[in-house]
mmCIF file of C-alpha atoms and ligand atoms in Angstrom:
data_model
loop_
_atom_site.group_PDB
_atom_site.id
_atom_site.type_symbol
_atom_site.label_atom_id
_atom_site.label_comp_id
_atom_site.label_asym_id
_atom_site.label_seq_id
_atom_site.Cartn_x
_atom_site.Cartn_y
_atom_site.Cartn_z
ATOM 1 C CA MET A 1 0.076 -0.063 0.192
ATOM 2 C CA THR A 2 1.554 3.644 -0.705
ATOM 3 C CA ILE A 3 1.500 6.608 1.576
ATOM 4 C CA PRO A 4 -0.352 9.113 0.510
ATOM 5 C CA VAL A 5 1.508 12.934 1.024
ATOM 6 C CA LEU A 6 1.000 16.465 0.694
ATOM 7 C CA LEU A 7 4.591 18.310 0.071
ATOM 8 C CA ASP A 8 4.286 22.106 1.020
ATOM 9 C CA CYS A 9 7.469 23.553 -0.391
ATOM 10 C CA ASP A 10 9.038 26.910 -1.668
ATOM 11 C CA PRO A 11 11.380 26.069 -4.404
ATOM 12 C CA GLY A 12 14.232 26.284 -4.676
ATOM 13 C CA HIS A 13 16.761 24.067 -6.068
ATOM 14 C CA ASP A 14 17.024 21.180 -3.224
ATOM 15 C CA ASP A 15 12.428 21.314 -3.178
ATOM 16 C CA VAL A 16 12.889 20.425 -6.471
ATOM 17 C CA PHE A 17 14.147 16.928 -5.343
ATOM 18 C CA ALA A 18 11.696 16.293 -3.044
ATOM 19 C CA ILE A 19 9.182 17.517 -4.970
ATOM 20 C CA TRP A 20 11.017 15.036 -8.085
ATOM 21 C CA LEU A 21 11.326 11.924 -5.712
ATOM 22 C CA ALA A 22 7.677 11.890 -3.981
ATOM 23 C CA ALA A 23 6.387 11.918 -7.634
ATOM 24 C CA GLY A 24 9.656 8.764 -8.575
ATOM 25 C CA HIS A 25 9.207 6.349 -5.445
ATOM 26 C CA PRO A 26 6.805 3.789 -6.019
ATOM 27 C CA GLU A 27 5.654 3.624 -1.901
ATOM 28 C CA ILE A 28 5.363 7.402 -2.482
ATOM 29 C CA ASP A 29 1.126 8.743 -3.374
ATOM 30 C CA LEU A 30 1.906 12.049 -4.341
ATOM 31 C CA ARG A 31 -1.382 14.170 -3.781
ATOM 32 C CA ALA A 32 -0.108 17.464 -4.157
ATOM 33 C CA ILE A 33 1.376 20.624 -3.979
ATOM 34 C CA THR A 34 1.327 23.615 -1.849
ATOM 35 C CA THR A 35 3.875 25.913 -2.189
ATOM 36 C CA VAL A 36 5.309 28.870 0.212
ATOM 37 C CA GLY A 37 7.521 32.342 0.094
ATOM 38 C CA GLY A 38 11.115 30.744 1.321
ATOM 39 C CA ASN A 39 13.408 30.778 -0.736
ATOM 40 C CA GLY A 40 11.819 32.915 -3.028
ATOM 41 C CA THR A 41 9.004 34.782 -3.415
ATOM 42 C CA LEU A 42 5.127 32.829 -3.358
ATOM 43 C CA ALA A 43 5.259 34.017 -7.526
ATOM 44 C CA HIS A 44 8.880 32.730 -8.200
ATOM 45 C CA THR A 45 8.072 29.425 -5.604
ATOM 46 C CA THR A 46 5.075 28.541 -6.517
ATOM 47 C CA HIS A 47 6.563 28.869 -11.101
ATOM 48 C CA ASN A 48 9.647 27.393 -10.133
ATOM 49 C CA ALA A 49 7.088 23.779 -8.861
ATOM 50 C CA ARG A 50 4.773 24.593 -12.028
ATOM 51 C CA VAL A 51 7.980 24.529 -14.806
ATOM 52 C CA VAL A 52 9.464 21.724 -12.093
ATOM 53 C CA CYS A 53 6.464 19.561 -12.206
ATOM 54 C CA SER A 54 5.973 19.944 -16.731
ATOM 55 C CA LEU A 55 9.004 18.853 -17.438
ATOM 56 C CA ALA A 56 9.288 15.847 -15.640
ATOM 57 C CA GLY A 57 6.302 15.017 -16.788
ATOM 58 C CA ILE A 58 4.670 14.857 -13.434
ATOM 59 C CA THR A 59 0.827 15.995 -13.809
ATOM 60 C CA GLY A 60 -2.329 14.483 -12.709
ATOM 61 C CA VAL A 61 -1.016 16.745 -9.178
ATOM 62 C CA PRO A 62 -2.588 20.031 -7.925
ATOM 63 C CA ILE A 63 0.109 22.621 -7.327
ATOM 64 C CA ALA A 64 -1.741 25.417 -5.497
ATOM 65 C CA ALA A 65 -0.331 28.886 -3.479
ATOM 66 C CA GLY A 66 -0.033 29.217 -0.222
ATOM 67 C CA ALA A 67 1.140 32.457 2.201
ATOM 68 C CA ASP A 68 3.332 34.700 0.804
ATOM 69 C CA HIS A 69 5.114 35.863 3.695
ATOM 70 C CA PRO A 70 5.752 33.934 7.222
ATOM 71 C CA LEU A 71 3.086 34.280 9.992
ATOM 72 C CA VAL A 72 4.565 37.986 11.650
ATOM 73 C CA ARG A 73 7.444 39.109 10.307
ATOM 74 C CA ALA A 74 8.949 39.681 6.357
ATOM 75 C CA LEU A 75 9.360 37.522 3.624
ATOM 76 C CA ASN A 76 13.500 37.249 3.433
ATOM 77 C CA PRO A 77 14.621 34.738 0.692
ATOM 78 C CA ALA A 78 17.689 33.306 -0.116
ATOM 79 C CA ALA A 79 19.154 35.027 -3.349
ATOM 80 C CA HIS A 80 22.896 34.043 -2.214
ATOM 81 C CA ILE A 81 22.299 30.315 -2.455
ATOM 82 C CA HIS A 82 19.036 30.095 -4.835
ATOM 83 C CA GLY A 83 19.458 32.873 -6.854
ATOM 84 C CA ALA A 84 16.663 35.927 -7.936
ATOM 85 C CA ASN A 85 14.290 33.388 -8.565
ATOM 86 C CA ALA A 86 14.720 30.586 -5.787
ATOM 87 C CA LEU A 87 15.424 28.492 -8.976
ATOM 88 C CA GLY A 88 19.173 29.831 -10.656
ATOM 89 C CA GLY A 89 21.684 28.485 -13.367
ATOM 90 C CA PRO A 90 19.014 25.935 -15.959
ATOM 91 C CA ARG A 91 16.977 28.151 -18.130
ATOM 92 C CA LEU A 92 13.510 27.450 -16.837
ATOM 93 C CA PRO A 93 11.120 26.454 -19.928
ATOM 94 C CA GLU A 94 7.475 27.239 -19.693
ATOM 95 C CA PRO A 95 5.635 25.595 -17.758
ATOM 96 C CA THR A 96 2.453 23.380 -19.160
ATOM 97 C CA LEU A 97 1.201 22.694 -15.673
ATOM 98 C CA ASP A 98 -1.534 25.321 -14.631
ATOM 99 C CA THR A 99 -2.106 26.516 -10.655
ATOM 100 C CA ASP A 100 -4.718 24.127 -8.842
ATOM 101 C CA PRO A 101 -7.440 27.779 -8.247
ATOM 102 C CA ARG A 102 -7.958 27.172 -4.771
ATOM 103 C CA PRO A 103 -6.013 28.916 -1.704
ATOM 104 C CA ALA A 104 -3.547 26.145 -0.356
ATOM 105 C CA LEU A 105 -5.081 25.935 2.681
ATOM 106 C CA GLU A 106 -8.164 24.505 0.522
ATOM 107 C CA LEU A 107 -6.347 22.404 -1.916
ATOM 108 C CA ILE A 108 -4.662 20.292 1.860
ATOM 109 C CA ARG A 109 -8.195 20.796 3.443
ATOM 110 C CA ASP A 110 -9.867 18.832 0.127
ATOM 111 C CA THR A 111 -6.342 16.762 0.385
ATOM 112 C CA LEU A 112 -7.492 15.262 3.577
ATOM 113 C CA ASP A 113 -11.487 15.565 3.282
ATOM 114 C CA ALA A 114 -10.924 12.985 0.015
ATOM 115 C CA ALA A 115 -7.516 10.872 1.558
ATOM 116 C CA THR A 116 -9.407 7.519 2.848
ATOM 117 C CA GLU A 117 -6.052 6.889 5.513
ATOM 118 C CA PRO A 118 -3.935 9.427 6.995
ATOM 119 C CA VAL A 119 -1.886 11.788 4.865
ATOM 120 C CA VAL A 120 1.682 12.544 5.439
ATOM 121 C CA VAL A 121 2.356 16.155 4.946
ATOM 122 C CA ILE A 122 5.780 16.670 4.542
ATOM 123 C CA ALA A 123 7.391 20.707 5.297
ATOM 124 C CA THR A 124 10.915 21.854 3.511
ATOM 125 C CA GLY A 125 10.438 25.662 3.872
ATOM 126 C CA PRO A 126 8.862 27.603 5.895
ATOM 127 C CA LEU A 127 5.872 25.925 8.479
ATOM 128 C CA THR A 128 3.678 29.210 7.847
ATOM 129 C CA ASN A 129 0.998 27.239 5.571
ATOM 130 C CA ILE A 130 1.017 24.661 8.431
ATOM 131 C CA ALA A 131 0.523 26.951 10.502
ATOM 132 C CA LEU A 132 -2.079 28.225 9.119
ATOM 133 C CA PHE A 133 -3.931 25.951 8.172
ATOM 134 C CA LEU A 134 -3.652 23.875 11.792
ATOM 135 C CA ARG A 135 -5.168 27.539 12.988
ATOM 136 C CA SER A 136 -7.785 27.662 10.240
ATOM 137 C CA PHE A 137 -9.343 24.212 10.080
ATOM 138 C CA PRO A 138 -8.137 23.030 13.845
ATOM 139 C CA ASP A 139 -11.532 20.127 13.216
ATOM 140 C CA ARG A 140 -9.145 18.222 10.341
ATOM 141 C CA THR A 141 -6.068 17.899 11.704
ATOM 142 C CA GLY A 142 -7.526 13.744 12.461
ATOM 143 C CA LYS A 143 -6.445 13.031 8.995
ATOM 144 C CA ILE A 144 -2.912 14.055 8.861
ATOM 145 C CA ARG A 145 -0.667 10.920 9.985
ATOM 146 C CA GLU A 146 2.664 13.724 10.541
ATOM 147 C CA ILE A 147 4.092 15.769 9.659
ATOM 148 C CA VAL A 148 8.110 15.420 8.228
ATOM 149 C CA TRP A 149 9.477 19.394 8.706
ATOM 150 C CA MET A 150 13.027 19.807 6.945
ATOM 151 C CA GLY A 151 14.240 22.688 9.227
ATOM 152 C CA GLY A 152 16.071 23.116 12.705
ATOM 153 C CA SER A 153 18.965 21.685 13.687
ATOM 154 C CA THR A 154 20.712 19.804 16.770
ATOM 155 C CA GLY A 155 23.647 21.753 16.436
ATOM 156 C CA ARG A 156 24.152 25.017 14.835
ATOM 157 C CA GLY A 157 22.179 26.868 12.035
ATOM 158 C CA ASN A 158 22.937 27.930 9.039
ATOM 159 C CA ALA A 159 21.117 31.188 8.847
ATOM 160 C CA THR A 160 22.502 32.325 11.704
ATOM 161 C CA PRO A 161 24.739 30.833 13.891
ATOM 162 C CA TYR A 162 21.798 28.982 15.639
ATOM 163 C CA ALA A 163 18.742 29.087 13.587
ATOM 164 C CA GLU A 164 18.393 27.040 10.107
ATOM 165 C CA PHE A 165 17.446 28.682 7.184
ATOM 166 C CA ASN A 166 12.970 27.508 7.472
ATOM 167 C CA SER A 167 12.779 28.064 10.656
ATOM 168 C CA TRP A 168 14.411 31.406 11.218
ATOM 169 C CA ALA A 169 12.513 32.572 8.622
ATOM 170 C CA ASP A 170 9.071 31.822 10.485
ATOM 171 C CA PRO A 171 9.484 30.674 13.844
ATOM 172 C CA GLU A 172 6.261 31.701 15.073
ATOM 173 C CA ALA A 173 4.950 29.500 12.175
ATOM 174 C CA ALA A 174 7.543 26.619 13.277
ATOM 175 C CA ALA A 175 6.890 26.803 17.438
ATOM 176 C CA ALA A 176 2.828 26.780 16.020
ATOM 177 C CA VAL A 177 3.005 23.268 14.259
ATOM 178 C CA VAL A 178 5.147 22.205 17.035
ATOM 179 C CA ALA A 179 3.213 22.635 19.841
ATOM 180 C CA ALA A 180 -0.294 21.522 18.043
ATOM 181 C CA GLY A 181 0.775 18.309 19.300
ATOM 182 C CA LEU A 182 0.940 16.196 15.944
ATOM 183 C CA PRO A 183 3.002 13.109 15.404
ATOM 184 C CA PHE A 184 6.087 15.847 13.817
ATOM 185 C CA THR A 185 9.347 14.479 12.151
ATOM 186 C CA MET A 186 12.512 17.770 12.265
ATOM 187 C CA VAL A 187 14.853 17.044 9.842
ATOM 188 C CA GLY A 188 17.534 19.201 10.529
ATOM 189 C CA LEU A 189 21.223 20.206 9.491
ATOM 190 C CA ASN A 190 22.371 17.510 11.209
ATOM 191 C CA VAL A 191 21.633 15.029 9.128
ATOM 192 C CA THR A 192 20.696 17.168 6.233
ATOM 193 C CA HIS A 193 24.981 17.586 5.575
ATOM 194 C CA GLN A 194 25.610 14.327 5.790
ATOM 195 C CA VAL A 195 23.739 13.799 1.924
ATOM 196 C CA LEU A 196 26.706 16.237 0.055
ATOM 197 C CA ALA A 197 26.194 16.943 -4.310
ATOM 198 C CA THR A 198 29.412 15.453 -4.466
ATOM 199 C CA ALA A 199 31.163 15.382 -7.807
ATOM 200 C CA GLU A 200 30.661 11.535 -8.211
ATOM 201 C CA VAL A 201 26.871 12.189 -7.460
ATOM 202 C CA LEU A 202 26.248 14.475 -10.039
ATOM 203 C CA GLU A 203 28.244 12.303 -12.863
ATOM 204 C CA ARG A 204 26.254 9.510 -11.368
ATOM 205 C CA ILE A 205 22.313 11.632 -12.246
ATOM 206 C CA ALA A 206 24.369 12.718 -15.427
ATOM 207 C CA ALA A 207 24.710 8.918 -16.726
ATOM 208 C CA ILE A 208 20.836 8.876 -15.293
ATOM 209 C CA GLY A 209 20.077 10.504 -19.400
ATOM 210 C CA ASN A 210 16.785 11.812 -19.041
ATOM 211 C CA ARG A 211 15.780 15.610 -19.227
ATOM 212 C CA THR A 212 14.843 15.510 -15.678
ATOM 213 C CA SER A 213 18.455 14.179 -15.087
ATOM 214 C CA ALA A 214 19.937 17.440 -16.909
ATOM 215 C CA PHE A 215 18.007 20.035 -15.896
ATOM 216 C CA GLY A 216 18.729 18.902 -12.082
ATOM 217 C CA VAL A 217 22.625 18.680 -12.503
ATOM 218 C CA GLU A 218 22.419 21.996 -14.379
ATOM 219 C CA LEU A 219 20.437 23.429 -10.701
ATOM 220 C CA LEU A 220 23.015 20.865 -8.587
ATOM 221 C CA ARG A 221 26.214 23.126 -10.768
ATOM 222 C CA PHE A 222 25.146 26.279 -9.484
ATOM 223 C CA PHE A 223 24.016 25.066 -5.929
ATOM 224 C CA ASN A 224 27.590 23.841 -5.201
ATOM 225 C CA SER A 225 28.655 27.361 -6.796
ATOM 226 C CA THR A 226 26.517 29.013 -4.090
ATOM 227 C CA TYR A 227 27.511 27.133 -1.720
ATOM 228 C CA GLU A 228 31.177 27.108 -2.226
ATOM 229 C CA VAL A 229 30.686 31.095 -1.873
ATOM 230 C CA ALA A 230 28.519 31.265 0.731
ATOM 231 C CA GLU A 231 29.363 28.747 3.108
ATOM 232 C CA GLY A 232 32.978 26.928 1.807
ATOM 233 C CA MET A 233 31.333 23.926 0.541
ATOM 234 C CA PRO A 234 32.747 22.443 -2.324
ATOM 235 C CA ALA A 235 29.461 20.244 -3.059
ATOM 236 C CA ALA A 236 26.154 21.083 -1.475
ATOM 237 C CA PRO A 237 23.566 19.409 0.959
ATOM 238 C CA LEU A 238 20.190 18.307 -0.646
ATOM 239 C CA HIS A 239 18.397 18.595 2.853
ATOM 240 C CA ASP A 240 15.019 18.734 1.451
ATOM 241 C CA PRO A 241 14.426 14.970 -0.167
ATOM 242 C CA VAL A 242 15.585 13.051 3.026
ATOM 243 C CA THR A 243 12.013 13.947 4.172
ATOM 244 C CA VAL A 244 10.720 11.972 1.545
ATOM 245 C CA ALA A 245 13.595 9.747 1.206
ATOM 246 C CA LEU A 246 12.528 9.100 5.412
ATOM 247 C CA THR A 247 9.360 9.162 4.538
ATOM 248 C CA ALA A 248 9.594 6.461 2.016
ATOM 249 C CA VAL A 249 11.707 4.219 3.615
ATOM 250 C CA PRO A 250 11.533 3.173 7.151
ATOM 251 C CA GLY A 251 15.027 3.115 8.983
ATOM 252 C CA LEU A 252 17.223 4.685 5.664
ATOM 253 C CA VAL A 253 16.570 7.987 8.810
ATOM 254 C CA GLN A 254 17.434 7.154 11.962
ATOM 255 C CA THR A 255 15.179 9.673 14.631
ATOM 256 C CA VAL A 256 15.486 10.294 18.113
ATOM 257 C CA HIS A 257 12.190 10.726 20.784
ATOM 258 C CA THR A 258 13.027 14.004 22.328
ATOM 259 C CA ARG A 259 11.646 17.415 22.919
ATOM 260 C CA LEU A 260 12.189 20.287 20.720
ATOM 261 C CA ASP A 261 11.483 23.986 21.357
ATOM 262 C CA VAL A 262 11.782 26.684 18.677
ATOM 263 C CA GLU A 263 13.232 29.943 20.212
ATOM 264 C CA LEU A 264 11.170 32.769 18.889
ATOM 265 C CA THR A 265 13.317 35.984 20.757
ATOM 266 C CA GLY A 266 17.440 36.899 21.683
ATOM 267 C CA THR A 267 18.913 38.874 20.147
ATOM 268 C CA GLU A 268 20.405 36.873 17.600
ATOM 269 C CA THR A 269 18.993 33.208 18.200
ATOM 270 C CA ALA A 270 15.109 33.681 16.756
ATOM 271 C CA GLY A 271 14.371 30.213 15.139
ATOM 272 C CA ALA A 272 16.996 28.191 17.289
ATOM 273 C CA THR A 273 15.479 24.752 17.590
ATOM 274 C CA SER A 274 16.126 23.565 21.264
ATOM 275 C CA VAL A 275 17.332 19.581 21.271
ATOM 276 C CA ASP A 276 16.619 18.857 24.356
ATOM 277 C CA LEU A 277 18.681 15.124 23.327
ATOM 278 C CA HIS A 278 20.165 15.012 26.948
ATOM 279 C CA GLY A 279 16.938 15.354 28.617
ATOM 280 C CA THR A 280 17.774 17.990 30.774
ATOM 281 C CA LEU A 281 15.539 19.638 31.004
ATOM 282 C CA ARG A 282 13.729 17.074 32.295
ATOM 283 C CA ARG A 283 10.853 18.048 29.822
ATOM 284 C CA PRO A 284 8.173 14.890 28.008
ATOM 285 C CA PRO A 285 9.413 14.188 24.859
ATOM 286 C CA ASN A 286 7.931 15.873 21.386
ATOM 287 C CA ALA A 287 8.994 15.429 18.114
ATOM 288 C CA HIS A 288 11.569 12.782 15.965
ATOM 289 C CA VAL A 289 14.324 14.034 15.128
ATOM 290 C CA ALA A 290 16.855 12.631 12.525
ATOM 291 C CA THR A 291 19.982 11.669 13.704
ATOM 292 C CA ASN A 292 21.679 10.321 11.287
ATOM 293 C CA VAL A 293 20.948 8.847 7.394
ATOM 294 C CA ASP A 294 21.822 6.014 4.762
ATOM 295 C CA VAL A 295 23.582 8.504 2.504
ATOM 296 C CA ALA A 296 24.588 5.358 0.137
ATOM 297 C CA ALA A 297 20.750 4.442 0.370
ATOM 298 C CA PHE A 298 19.701 7.753 0.397
ATOM 299 C CA TRP A 299 22.200 8.809 -3.263
ATOM 300 C CA ARG A 300 20.568 5.284 -5.022
ATOM 301 C CA LEU A 301 16.592 5.961 -4.113
ATOM 302 C CA LEU A 302 16.672 9.708 -6.059
ATOM 303 C CA GLU A 303 18.382 8.173 -8.627
ATOM 304 C CA ASP A 304 16.262 5.404 -9.408
ATOM 305 C CA ALA A 305 13.012 7.763 -8.899
ATOM 306 C CA ILE A 306 14.616 10.622 -11.603
ATOM 307 C CA ARG A 307 15.388 7.370 -13.924
ATOM 308 C CA THR A 308 10.348 7.469 -13.420
ATOM 309 C CA LEU A 309 10.616 11.091 -14.639
ATOM 310 C CA ASN A 310 11.142 12.166 -18.201
HETATM 311 C C1 BDR B 401 16.590 24.897 4.193
HETATM 312 O O1 BDR B 401 16.410 26.268 2.861
HETATM 313 C C2 BDR B 401 16.100 26.587 1.773
HETATM 314 O O2 BDR B 401 17.135 27.164 1.513
HETATM 315 C C3 BDR B 401 16.292 24.840 1.032
HETATM 316 O O3 BDR B 401 15.437 24.557 0.331
HETATM 317 C C4 BDR B 401 16.305 23.930 2.326
HETATM 318 O O4 BDR B 401 14.529 24.177 3.061
HETATM 319 C C5 BDR B 401 18.371 24.767 4.643
HETATM 320 O O5 BDR B 401 17.969 25.262 5.257
HETATM 321 CA CA1 CA B 402 12.979 24.608 1.186
#
């Protein structure tokens, strides 16, 4: 039996690979894509989702636009990492797929209502849409099996010394979603920095030889170049698809059940994720937090998924 998934994202180079993995993995039934402002403006992230689904031949998956700014803060796109249009590198072909007329929150509601079994909500951007959904439709959460989020870190951040970008972009949303008490899994930088788009990875993806793989290699070349400049890392971490791998293959990503709190204030700590791995706060565990990933299995999964696309 396949796993019904709704993917909320802000494409974004690594979000694209999350979309492709979700669409191309045989165990995942990708039911809907919703977009949020994050890596770029909502207009860009929504356009990019349409582009990468169109070119990969992902049809029958509605794409709806969500929040164009965080709950209480201003939008602060990551142009230095993803480029001015959030998908720097390749020339973007005109998308053949349209945006769904429903706003994202309605598409999330309808997707949950239509599902016969609970749906896994995977979020690979700021948690704005998910927080707004939980606030607007509190009676519809019973159909959410789990929320799996790329964000946060058990260690240091990347947007600020202590805060990871998705968490830093909308800390109030992250805190609200964690506090909602639904099953919640955080896949943070401590794990996503293990999956690096090295030269060997690029070679293997290029060797797949389809349109999606060629476009993917161009994306990764750009992503590697900005990571080199911004972070001094010659190979970029492919953060977002780790959430999909965790959902698709039990055990591929290891997690611990622990206490997670999101900082909202402090001089430099808004968005920092406090992961109480040693139980020093003596608070009840409220999240599953990723601690390790099988790197070779992850890349095999992603390459196999890309092979099934156009
Ligand atoms: C996260 O921030 C974005 O730049 C990426 O798409 C990923 O979701 C990594 O910190
Ligand atoms: Ca993202």
